[in-house]
PDB file of C-alpha atoms in Angstrom:
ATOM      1  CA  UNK A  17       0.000   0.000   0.000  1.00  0.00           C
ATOM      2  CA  UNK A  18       1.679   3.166  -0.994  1.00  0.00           C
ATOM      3  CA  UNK A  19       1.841   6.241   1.231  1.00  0.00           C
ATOM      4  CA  UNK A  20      -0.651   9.193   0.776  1.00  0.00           C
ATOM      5  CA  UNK A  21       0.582  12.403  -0.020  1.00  0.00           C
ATOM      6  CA  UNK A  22      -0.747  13.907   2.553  1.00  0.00           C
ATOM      7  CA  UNK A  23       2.209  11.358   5.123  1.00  0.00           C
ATOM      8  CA  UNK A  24       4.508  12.269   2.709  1.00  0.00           C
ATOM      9  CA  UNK A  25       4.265  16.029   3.043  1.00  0.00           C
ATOM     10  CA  UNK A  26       5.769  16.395   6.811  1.00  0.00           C
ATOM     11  CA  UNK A  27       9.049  14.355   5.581  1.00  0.00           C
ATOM     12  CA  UNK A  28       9.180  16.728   3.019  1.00  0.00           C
ATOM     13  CA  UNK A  29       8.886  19.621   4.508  1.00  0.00           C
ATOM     14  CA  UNK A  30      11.600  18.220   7.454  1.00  0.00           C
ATOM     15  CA  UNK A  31      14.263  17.602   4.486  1.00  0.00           C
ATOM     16  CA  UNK A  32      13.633  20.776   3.033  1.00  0.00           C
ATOM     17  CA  UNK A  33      14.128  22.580   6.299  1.00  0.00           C
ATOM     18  CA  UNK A  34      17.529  20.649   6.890  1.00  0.00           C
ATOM     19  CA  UNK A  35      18.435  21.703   3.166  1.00  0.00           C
ATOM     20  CA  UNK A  36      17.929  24.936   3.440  1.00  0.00           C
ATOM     21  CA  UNK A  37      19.576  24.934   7.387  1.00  0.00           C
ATOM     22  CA  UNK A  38      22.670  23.600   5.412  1.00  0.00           C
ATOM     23  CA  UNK A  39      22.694  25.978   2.894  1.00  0.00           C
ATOM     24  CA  UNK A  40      22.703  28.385   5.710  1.00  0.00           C
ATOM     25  CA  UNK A  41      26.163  27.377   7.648  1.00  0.00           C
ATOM     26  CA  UNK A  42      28.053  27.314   4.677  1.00  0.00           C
ATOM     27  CA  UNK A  43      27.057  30.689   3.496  1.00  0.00           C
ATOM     28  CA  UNK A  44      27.803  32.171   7.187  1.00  0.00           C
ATOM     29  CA  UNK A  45      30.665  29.785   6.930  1.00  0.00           C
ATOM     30  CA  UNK A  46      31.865  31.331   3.993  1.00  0.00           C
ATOM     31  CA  UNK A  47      31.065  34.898   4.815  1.00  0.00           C
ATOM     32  CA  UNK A  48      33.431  34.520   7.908  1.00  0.00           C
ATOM     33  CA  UNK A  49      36.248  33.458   5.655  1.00  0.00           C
ATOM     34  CA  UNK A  50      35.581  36.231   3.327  1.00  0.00           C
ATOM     35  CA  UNK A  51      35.154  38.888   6.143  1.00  0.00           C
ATOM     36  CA  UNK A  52      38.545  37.540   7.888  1.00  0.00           C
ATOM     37  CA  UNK A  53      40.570  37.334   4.641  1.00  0.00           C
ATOM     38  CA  UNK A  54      39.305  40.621   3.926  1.00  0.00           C
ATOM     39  CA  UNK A  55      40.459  41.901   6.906  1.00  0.00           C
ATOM     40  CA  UNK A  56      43.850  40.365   6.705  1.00  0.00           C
ATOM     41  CA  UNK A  57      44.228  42.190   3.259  1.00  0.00           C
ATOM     42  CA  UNK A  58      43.787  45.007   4.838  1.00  0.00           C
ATOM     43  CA  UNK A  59      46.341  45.052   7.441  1.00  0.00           C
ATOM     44  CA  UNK A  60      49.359  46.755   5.455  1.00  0.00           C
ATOM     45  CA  UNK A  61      47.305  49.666   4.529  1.00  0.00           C
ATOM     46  CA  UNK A  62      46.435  50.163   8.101  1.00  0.00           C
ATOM     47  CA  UNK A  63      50.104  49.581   9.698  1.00  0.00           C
ATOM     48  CA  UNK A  64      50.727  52.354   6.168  1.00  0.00           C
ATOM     49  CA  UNK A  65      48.542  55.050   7.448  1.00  0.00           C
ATOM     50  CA  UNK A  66      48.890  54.383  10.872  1.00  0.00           C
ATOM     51  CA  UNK A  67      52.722  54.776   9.918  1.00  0.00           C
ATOM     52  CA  UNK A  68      52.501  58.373   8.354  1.00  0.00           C
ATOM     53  CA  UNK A  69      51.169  59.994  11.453  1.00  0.00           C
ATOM     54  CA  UNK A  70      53.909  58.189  14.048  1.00  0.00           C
ATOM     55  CA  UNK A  71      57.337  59.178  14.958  1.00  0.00           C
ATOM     56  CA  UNK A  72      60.428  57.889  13.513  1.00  0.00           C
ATOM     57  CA  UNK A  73      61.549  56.313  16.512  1.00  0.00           C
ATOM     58  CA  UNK A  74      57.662  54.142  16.683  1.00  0.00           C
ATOM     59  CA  UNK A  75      58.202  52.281  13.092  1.00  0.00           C
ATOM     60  CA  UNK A  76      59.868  49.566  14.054  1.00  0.00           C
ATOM     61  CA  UNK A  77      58.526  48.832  17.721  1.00  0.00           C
ATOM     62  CA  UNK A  78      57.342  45.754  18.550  1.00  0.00           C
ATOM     63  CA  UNK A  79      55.038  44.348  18.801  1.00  0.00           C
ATOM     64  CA  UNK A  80      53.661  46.650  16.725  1.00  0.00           C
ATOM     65  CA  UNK A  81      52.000  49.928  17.454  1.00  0.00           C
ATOM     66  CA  UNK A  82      48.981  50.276  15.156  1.00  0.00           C
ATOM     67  CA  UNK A  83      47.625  53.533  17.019  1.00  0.00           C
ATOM     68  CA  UNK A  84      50.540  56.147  16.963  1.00  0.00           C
ATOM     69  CA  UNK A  85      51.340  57.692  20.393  1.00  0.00           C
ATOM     70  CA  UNK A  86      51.489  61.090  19.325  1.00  0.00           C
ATOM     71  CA  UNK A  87      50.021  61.867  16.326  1.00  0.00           C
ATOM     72  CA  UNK A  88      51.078  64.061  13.686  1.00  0.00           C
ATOM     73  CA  UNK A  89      50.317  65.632  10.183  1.00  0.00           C
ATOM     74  CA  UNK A  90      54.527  66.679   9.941  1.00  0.00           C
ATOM     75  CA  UNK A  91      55.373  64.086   7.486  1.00  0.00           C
ATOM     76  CA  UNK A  92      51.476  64.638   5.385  1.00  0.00           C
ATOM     77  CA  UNK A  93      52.469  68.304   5.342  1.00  0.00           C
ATOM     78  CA  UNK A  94      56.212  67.639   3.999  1.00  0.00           C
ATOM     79  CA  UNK A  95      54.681  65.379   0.627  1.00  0.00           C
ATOM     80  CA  UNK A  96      53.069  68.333  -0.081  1.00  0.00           C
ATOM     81  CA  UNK A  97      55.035  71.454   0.783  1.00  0.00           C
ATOM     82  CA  UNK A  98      58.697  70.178   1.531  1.00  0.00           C
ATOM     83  CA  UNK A  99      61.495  70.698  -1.199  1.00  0.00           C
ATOM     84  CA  UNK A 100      60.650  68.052  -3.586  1.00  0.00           C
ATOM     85  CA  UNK A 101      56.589  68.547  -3.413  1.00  0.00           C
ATOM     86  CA  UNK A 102      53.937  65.533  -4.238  1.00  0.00           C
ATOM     87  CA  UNK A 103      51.845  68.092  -6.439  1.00  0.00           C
ATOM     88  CA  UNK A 104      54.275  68.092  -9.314  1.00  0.00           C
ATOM     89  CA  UNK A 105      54.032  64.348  -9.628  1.00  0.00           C
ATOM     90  CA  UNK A 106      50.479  64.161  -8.826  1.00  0.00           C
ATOM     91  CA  UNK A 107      50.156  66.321 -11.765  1.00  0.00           C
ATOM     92  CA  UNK A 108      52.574  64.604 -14.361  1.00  0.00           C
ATOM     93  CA  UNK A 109      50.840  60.702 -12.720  1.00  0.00           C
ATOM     94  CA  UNK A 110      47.062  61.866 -13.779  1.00  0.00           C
ATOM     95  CA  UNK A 111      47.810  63.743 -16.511  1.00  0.00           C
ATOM     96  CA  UNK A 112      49.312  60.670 -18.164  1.00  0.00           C
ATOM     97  CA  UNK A 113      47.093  57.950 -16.527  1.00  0.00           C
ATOM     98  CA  UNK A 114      43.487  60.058 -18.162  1.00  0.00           C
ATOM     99  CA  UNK A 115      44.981  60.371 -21.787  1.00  0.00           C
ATOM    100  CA  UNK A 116      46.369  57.066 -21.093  1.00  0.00           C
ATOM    101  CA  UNK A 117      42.926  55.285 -19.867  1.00  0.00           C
ATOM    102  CA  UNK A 118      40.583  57.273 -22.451  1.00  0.00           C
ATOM    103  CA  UNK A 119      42.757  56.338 -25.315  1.00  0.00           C
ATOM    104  CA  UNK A 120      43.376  53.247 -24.952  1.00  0.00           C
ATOM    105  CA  UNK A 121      39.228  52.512 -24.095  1.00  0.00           C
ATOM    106  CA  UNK A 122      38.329  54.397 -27.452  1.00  0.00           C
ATOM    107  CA  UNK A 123      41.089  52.661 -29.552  1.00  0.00           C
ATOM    108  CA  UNK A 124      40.081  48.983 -28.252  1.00  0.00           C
ATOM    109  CA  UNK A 125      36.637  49.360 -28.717  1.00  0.00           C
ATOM    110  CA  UNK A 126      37.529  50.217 -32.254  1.00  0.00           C
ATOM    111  CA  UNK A 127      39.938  47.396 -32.831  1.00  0.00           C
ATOM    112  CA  UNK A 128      37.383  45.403 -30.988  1.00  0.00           C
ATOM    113  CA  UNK A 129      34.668  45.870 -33.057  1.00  0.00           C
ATOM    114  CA  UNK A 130      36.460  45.342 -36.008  1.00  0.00           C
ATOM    115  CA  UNK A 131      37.466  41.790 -34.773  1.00  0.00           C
ATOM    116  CA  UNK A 132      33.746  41.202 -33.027  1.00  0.00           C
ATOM    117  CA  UNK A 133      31.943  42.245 -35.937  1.00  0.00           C
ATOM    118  CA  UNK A 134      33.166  42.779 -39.693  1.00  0.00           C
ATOM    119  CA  UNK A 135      34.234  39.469 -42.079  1.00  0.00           C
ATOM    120  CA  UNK A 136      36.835  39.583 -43.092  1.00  0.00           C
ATOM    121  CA  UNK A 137      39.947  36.743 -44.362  1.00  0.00           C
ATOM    122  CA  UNK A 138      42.103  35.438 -41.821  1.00  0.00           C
ATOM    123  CA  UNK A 139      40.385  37.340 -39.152  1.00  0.00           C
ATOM    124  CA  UNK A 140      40.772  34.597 -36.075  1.00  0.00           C
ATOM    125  CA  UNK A 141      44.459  34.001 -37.267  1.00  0.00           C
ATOM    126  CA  UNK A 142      44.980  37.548 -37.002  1.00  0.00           C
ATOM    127  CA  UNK A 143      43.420  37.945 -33.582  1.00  0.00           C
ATOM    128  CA  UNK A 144      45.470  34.938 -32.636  1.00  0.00           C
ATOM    129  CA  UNK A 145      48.584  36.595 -33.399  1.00  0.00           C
ATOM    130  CA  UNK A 146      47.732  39.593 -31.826  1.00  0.00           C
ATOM    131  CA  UNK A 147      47.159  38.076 -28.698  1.00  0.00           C
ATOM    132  CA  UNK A 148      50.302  35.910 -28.911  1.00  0.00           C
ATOM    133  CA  UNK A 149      52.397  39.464 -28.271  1.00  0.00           C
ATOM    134  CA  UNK A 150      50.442  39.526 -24.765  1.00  0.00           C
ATOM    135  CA  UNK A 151      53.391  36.493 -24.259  1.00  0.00           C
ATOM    136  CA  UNK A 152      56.313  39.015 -24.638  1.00  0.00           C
ATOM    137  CA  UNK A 153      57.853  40.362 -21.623  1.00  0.00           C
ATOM    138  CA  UNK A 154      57.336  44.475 -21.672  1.00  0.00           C
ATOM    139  CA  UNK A 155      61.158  44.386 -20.385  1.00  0.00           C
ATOM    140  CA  UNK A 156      62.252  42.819 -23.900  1.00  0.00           C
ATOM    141  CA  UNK A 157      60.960  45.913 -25.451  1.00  0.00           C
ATOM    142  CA  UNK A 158      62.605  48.176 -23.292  1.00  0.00           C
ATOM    143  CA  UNK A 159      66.069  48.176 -25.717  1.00  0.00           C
ATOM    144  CA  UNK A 160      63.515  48.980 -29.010  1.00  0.00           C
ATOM    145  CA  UNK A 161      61.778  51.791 -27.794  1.00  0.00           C
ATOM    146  CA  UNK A 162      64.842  53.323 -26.426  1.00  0.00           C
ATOM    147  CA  UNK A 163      66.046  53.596 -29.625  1.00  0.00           C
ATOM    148  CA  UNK A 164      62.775  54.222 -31.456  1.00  0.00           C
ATOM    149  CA  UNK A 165      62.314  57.509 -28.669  1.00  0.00           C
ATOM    150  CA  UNK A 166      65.633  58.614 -29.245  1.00  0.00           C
ATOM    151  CA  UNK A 167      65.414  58.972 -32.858  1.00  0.00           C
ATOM    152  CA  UNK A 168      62.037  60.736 -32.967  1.00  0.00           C
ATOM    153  CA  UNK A 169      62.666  62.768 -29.851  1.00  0.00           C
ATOM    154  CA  UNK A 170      60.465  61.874 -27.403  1.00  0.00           C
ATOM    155  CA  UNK A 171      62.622  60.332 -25.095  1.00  0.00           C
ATOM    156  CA  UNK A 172      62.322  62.226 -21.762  1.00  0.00           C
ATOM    157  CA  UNK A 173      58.670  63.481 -22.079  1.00  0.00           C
ATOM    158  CA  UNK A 174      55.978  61.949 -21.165  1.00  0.00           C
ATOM    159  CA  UNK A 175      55.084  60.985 -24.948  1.00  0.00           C
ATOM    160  CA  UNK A 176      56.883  58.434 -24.225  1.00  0.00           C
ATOM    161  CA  UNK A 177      54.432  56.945 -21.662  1.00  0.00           C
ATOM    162  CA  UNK A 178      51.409  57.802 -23.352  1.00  0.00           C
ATOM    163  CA  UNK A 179      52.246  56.648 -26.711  1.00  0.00           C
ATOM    164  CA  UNK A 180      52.747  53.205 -26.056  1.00  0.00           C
ATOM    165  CA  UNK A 181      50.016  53.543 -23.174  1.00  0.00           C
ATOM    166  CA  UNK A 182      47.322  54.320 -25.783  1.00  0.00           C
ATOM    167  CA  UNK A 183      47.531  50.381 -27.122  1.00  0.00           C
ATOM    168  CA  UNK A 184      46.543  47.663 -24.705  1.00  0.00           C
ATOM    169  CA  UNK A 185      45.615  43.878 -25.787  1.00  0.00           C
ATOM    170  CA  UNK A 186      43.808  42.813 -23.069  1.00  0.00           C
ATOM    171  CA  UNK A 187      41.933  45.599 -23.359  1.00  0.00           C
ATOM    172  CA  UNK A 188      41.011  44.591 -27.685  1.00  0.00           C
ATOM    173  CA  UNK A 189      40.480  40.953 -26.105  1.00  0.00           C
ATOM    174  CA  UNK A 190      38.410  41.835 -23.298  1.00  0.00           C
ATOM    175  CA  UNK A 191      36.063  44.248 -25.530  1.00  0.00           C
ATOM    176  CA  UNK A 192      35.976  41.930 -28.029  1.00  0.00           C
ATOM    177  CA  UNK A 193      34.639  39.152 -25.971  1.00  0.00           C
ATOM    178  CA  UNK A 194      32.093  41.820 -25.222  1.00  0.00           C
ATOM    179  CA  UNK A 195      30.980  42.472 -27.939  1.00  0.00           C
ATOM    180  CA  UNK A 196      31.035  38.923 -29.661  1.00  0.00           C
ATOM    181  CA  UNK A 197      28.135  38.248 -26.589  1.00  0.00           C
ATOM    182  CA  UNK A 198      25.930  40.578 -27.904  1.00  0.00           C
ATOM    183  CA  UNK A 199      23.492  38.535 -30.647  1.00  0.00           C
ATOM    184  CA  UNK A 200      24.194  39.102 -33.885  1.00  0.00           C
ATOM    185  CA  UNK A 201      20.213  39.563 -34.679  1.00  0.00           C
ATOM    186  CA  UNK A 202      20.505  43.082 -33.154  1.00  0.00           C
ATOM    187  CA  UNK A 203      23.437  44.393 -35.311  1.00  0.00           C
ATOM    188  CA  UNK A 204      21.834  42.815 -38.747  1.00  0.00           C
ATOM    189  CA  UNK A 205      18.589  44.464 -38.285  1.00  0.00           C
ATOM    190  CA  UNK A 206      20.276  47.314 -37.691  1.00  0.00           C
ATOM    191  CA  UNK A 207      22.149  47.004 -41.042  1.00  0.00           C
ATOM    192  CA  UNK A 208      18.797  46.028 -42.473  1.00  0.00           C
ATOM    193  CA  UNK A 209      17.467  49.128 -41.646  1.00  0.00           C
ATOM    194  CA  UNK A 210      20.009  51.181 -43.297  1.00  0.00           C
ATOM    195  CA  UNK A 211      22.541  51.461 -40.687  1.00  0.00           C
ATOM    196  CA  UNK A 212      26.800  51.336 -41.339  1.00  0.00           C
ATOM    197  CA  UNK A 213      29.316  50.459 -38.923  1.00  0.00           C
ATOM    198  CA  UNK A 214      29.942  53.694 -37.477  1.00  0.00           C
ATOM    199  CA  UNK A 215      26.529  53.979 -36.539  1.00  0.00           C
ATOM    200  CA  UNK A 216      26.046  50.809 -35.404  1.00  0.00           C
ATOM    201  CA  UNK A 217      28.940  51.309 -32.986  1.00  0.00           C
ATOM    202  CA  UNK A 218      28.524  54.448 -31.750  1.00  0.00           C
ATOM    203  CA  UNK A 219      24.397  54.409 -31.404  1.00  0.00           C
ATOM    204  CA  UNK A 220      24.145  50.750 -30.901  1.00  0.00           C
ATOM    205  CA  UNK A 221      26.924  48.265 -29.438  1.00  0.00           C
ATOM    206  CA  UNK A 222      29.111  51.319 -27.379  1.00  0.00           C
ATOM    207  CA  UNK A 223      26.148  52.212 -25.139  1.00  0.00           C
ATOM    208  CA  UNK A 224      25.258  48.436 -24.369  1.00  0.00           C
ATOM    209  CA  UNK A 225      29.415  48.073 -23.848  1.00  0.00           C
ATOM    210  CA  UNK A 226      29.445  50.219 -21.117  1.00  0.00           C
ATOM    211  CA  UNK A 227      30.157  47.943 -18.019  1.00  0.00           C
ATOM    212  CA  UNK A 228      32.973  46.140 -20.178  1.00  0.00           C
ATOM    213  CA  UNK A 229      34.516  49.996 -21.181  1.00  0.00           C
ATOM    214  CA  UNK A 230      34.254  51.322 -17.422  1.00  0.00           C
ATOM    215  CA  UNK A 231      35.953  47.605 -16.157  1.00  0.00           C
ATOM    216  CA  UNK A 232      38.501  48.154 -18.564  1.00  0.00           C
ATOM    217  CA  UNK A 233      39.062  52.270 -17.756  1.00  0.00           C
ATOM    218  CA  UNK A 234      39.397  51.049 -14.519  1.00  0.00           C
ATOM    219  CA  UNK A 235      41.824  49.096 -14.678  1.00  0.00           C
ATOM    220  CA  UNK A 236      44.216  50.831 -17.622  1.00  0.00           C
ATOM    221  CA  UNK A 237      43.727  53.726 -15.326  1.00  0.00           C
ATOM    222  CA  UNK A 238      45.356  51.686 -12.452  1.00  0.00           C
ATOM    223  CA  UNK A 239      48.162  50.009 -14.499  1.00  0.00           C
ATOM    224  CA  UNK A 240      49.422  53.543 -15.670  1.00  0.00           C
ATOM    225  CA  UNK A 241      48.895  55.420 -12.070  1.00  0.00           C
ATOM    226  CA  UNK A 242      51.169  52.306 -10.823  1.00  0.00           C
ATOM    227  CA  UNK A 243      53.559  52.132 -13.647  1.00  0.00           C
ATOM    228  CA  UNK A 244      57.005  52.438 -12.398  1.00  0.00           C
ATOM    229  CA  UNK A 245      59.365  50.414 -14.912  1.00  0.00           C
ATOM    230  CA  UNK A 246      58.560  52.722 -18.042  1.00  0.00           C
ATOM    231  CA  UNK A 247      58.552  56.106 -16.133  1.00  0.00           C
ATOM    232  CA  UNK A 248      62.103  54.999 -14.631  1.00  0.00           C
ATOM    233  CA  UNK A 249      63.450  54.162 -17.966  1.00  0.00           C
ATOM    234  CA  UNK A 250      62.282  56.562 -19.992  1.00  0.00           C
ATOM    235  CA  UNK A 251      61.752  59.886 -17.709  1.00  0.00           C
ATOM    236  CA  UNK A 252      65.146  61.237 -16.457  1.00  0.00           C
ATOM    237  CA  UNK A 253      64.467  64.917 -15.435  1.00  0.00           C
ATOM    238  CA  UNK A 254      62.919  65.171 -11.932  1.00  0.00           C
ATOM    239  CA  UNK A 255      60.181  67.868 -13.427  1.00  0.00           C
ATOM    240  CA  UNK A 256      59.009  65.035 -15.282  1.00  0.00           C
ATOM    241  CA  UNK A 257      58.526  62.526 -12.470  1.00  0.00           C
ATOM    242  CA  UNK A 258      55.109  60.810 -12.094  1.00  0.00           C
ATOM    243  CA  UNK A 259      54.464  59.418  -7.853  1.00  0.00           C
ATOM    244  CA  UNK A 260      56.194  55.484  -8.252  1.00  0.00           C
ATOM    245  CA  UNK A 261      59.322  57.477  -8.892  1.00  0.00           C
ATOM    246  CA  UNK A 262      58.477  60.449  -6.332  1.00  0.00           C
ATOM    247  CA  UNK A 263      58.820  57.752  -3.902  1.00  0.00           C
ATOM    248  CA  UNK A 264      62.961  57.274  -4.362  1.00  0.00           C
ATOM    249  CA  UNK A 265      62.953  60.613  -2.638  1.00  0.00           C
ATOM    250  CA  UNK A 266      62.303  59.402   0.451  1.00  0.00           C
ATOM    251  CA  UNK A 267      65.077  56.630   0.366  1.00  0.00           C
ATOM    252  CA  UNK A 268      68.048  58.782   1.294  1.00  0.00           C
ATOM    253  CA  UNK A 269      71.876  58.177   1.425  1.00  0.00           C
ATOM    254  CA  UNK A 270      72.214  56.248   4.879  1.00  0.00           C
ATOM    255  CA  UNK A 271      68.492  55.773   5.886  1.00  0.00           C
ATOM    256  CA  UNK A 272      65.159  55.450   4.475  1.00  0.00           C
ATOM    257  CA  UNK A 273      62.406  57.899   5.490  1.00  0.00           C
ATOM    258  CA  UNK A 274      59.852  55.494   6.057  1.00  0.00           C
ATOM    259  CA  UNK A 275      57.365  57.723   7.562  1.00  0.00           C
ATOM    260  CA  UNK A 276      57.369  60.384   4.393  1.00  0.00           C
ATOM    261  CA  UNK A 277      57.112  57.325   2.100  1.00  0.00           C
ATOM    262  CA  UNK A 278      53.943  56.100   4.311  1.00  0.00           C
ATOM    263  CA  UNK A 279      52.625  59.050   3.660  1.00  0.00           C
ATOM    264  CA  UNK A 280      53.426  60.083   0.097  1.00  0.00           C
ATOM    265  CA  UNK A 281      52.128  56.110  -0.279  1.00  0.00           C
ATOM    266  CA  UNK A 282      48.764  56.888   1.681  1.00  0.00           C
ATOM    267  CA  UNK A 283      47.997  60.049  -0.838  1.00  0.00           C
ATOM    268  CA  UNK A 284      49.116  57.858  -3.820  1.00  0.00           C
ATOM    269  CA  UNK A 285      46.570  55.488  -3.220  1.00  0.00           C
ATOM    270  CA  UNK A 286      43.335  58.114  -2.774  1.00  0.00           C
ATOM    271  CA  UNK A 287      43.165  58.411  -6.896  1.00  0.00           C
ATOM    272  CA  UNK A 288      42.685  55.080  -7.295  1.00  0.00           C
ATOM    273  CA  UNK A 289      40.379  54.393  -4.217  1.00  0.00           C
ATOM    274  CA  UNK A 290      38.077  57.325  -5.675  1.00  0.00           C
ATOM    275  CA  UNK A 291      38.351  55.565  -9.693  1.00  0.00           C
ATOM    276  CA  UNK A 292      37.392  52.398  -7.655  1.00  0.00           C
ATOM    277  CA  UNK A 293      34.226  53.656  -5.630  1.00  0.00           C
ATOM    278  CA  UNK A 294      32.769  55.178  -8.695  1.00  0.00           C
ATOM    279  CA  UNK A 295      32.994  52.562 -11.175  1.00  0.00           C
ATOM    280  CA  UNK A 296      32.868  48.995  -9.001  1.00  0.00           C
ATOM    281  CA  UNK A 297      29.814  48.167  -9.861  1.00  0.00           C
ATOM    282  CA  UNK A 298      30.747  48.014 -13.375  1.00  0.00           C
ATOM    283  CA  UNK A 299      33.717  45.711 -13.078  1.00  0.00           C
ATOM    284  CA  UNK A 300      32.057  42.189 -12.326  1.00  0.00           C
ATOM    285  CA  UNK A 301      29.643  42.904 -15.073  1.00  0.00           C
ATOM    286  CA  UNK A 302      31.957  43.549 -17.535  1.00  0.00           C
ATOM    287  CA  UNK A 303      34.036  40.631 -16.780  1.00  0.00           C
ATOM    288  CA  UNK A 304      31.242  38.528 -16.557  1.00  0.00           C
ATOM    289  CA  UNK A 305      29.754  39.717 -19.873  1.00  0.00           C
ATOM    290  CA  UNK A 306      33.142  39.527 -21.821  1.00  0.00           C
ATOM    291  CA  UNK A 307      33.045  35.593 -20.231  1.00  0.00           C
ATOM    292  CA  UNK A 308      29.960  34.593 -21.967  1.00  0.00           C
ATOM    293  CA  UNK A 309      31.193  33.889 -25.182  1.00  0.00           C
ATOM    294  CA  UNK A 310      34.727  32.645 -25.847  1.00  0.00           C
TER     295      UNK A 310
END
């Protein structure tokens, strides 16, 4: 004699309620790792700051100090008014990093779309090959563009950076994916209706691209704020200087300033926490987007 539904219905209910009790610890589980890993990410920046507003003699105490006895702004108020002031560099750093990031997201969009969306021979093989060159180390380059700098004289200037800074691949690849996830049914009716490529990608497929283009400024902007092999290669006067190389001023002769470079550090990092807060909810769905179709 088989059960009726209606002695069936408590077991139910009791397995869904373990289920879903299950499901329960391992998300609080898993929020306590995140929250704790979190938090141990976050423990240089804190002994950083903490460090710009202590006393020479309090860097190294153990165990460590992270509330300063005796707070103080001196070392803040020598990155910005002492001999070699932070503005300067500040200046050169974002000037460089916003031609830098809105180049490069205008350029590969264009070179996306042209892989995403036009026919044309040997178009994978090409893309293939372009993305092989992701595989060269920058250093190997360094040599090359030396030479190629010198000889059109724009070695020392900042052309230098933002040149090479206006071409990324992962930024073509990324966009690309992008776009190749939108349907095709949405371009060809466009075409059907009269529409050419420039239209299409400036009224149609840009607007719809614009978590993958905000992931992408966001993180071009971050990779040329940061970038400290190029400038150091290719910058010699100290006028030119962006903030990575600001920082050697603090390392002195006998000793290391540790407390100036805390706090030339701490203001380095407020440009990118602001580019952060105003575009992070862009970033997972761009990724996510550019994942869908490979």
């Amino acid at each position: 004699m088989k059960p009726s539904s209606t002695a069936l219905a408590p077991a139910a209910a009791a397995g869904s309620s373990r289920s879903k009790s299950r499901v329960s610890v391992g998300k609080l589980i898993m929020t306590a790792v995140m929250i704790l890993t979190g938090l141990f990410m976050i423990l240089p920046f804190i002994w950083m700051i903490s460090t710009s507003f202590k006393s020479p003699s309090e860097v190294f105490d153990y165990p460590v100090s992270w509330i300063p006895k005796a707070p103080s702004l001196e070392h803040h108020l020598k990155v910005w008014t002492g001999e070699d002031s932070f503005v300067r560099y500040y200046y050169n750093s974002l000037k460089i990093a916003v031609i830098c990031t809105i180049g490069a997201t205008f350029l590969s969009a264009f070179a996306a779309y042209g892989f995403a969306r036009t026919q044309f021979k040997g178009r994978n093989q090409l893309f293939l090959l372009y993305l092989s060159m992701m595989m060269v180390p920058p250093q190997v380059l360094f040599v090359p563009k030396f030479i190629l700098f010198d000889k059109i004289g724009i070695y020392n200037t900042h052309l230098a950076l933002i040149l090479p800074g206006l071409f990324t691949i992962f930024g073509v690849f990324l966009l690309r994916q992008f776009f190749m996830s939108i349907p095709n049914d949405i371009t060809e009716s466009a075409f059907i209706d009269g529409a050419g490529h420039f239209r299409i990608f400036f009224r149609l497929l840009i607007p719809l691209a614009k978590p993958a283009l905000a992931t992408l400024a966001i993180l071009d902007f971050s990779w040329m704020w940061n970038d400290y092999e190029n400038a150091l290669v290719f910058l010699l006067d100290r006028e030119l200087y962006t903030v990575p190389l600001g920082m050697q001023n603090f390392i002195l002769e006998f000793n290391v300033d540790y407390n100036g470079m805390m706090a030339a550090t701490s203001a380095s990092i407020v440009p990118m926490i602001i580019v952060f807060l105003l575009g992070q909810r862009f970033i997972i769905q761009g990724i996510t987007g550019s994942a869908v179709k490979g």
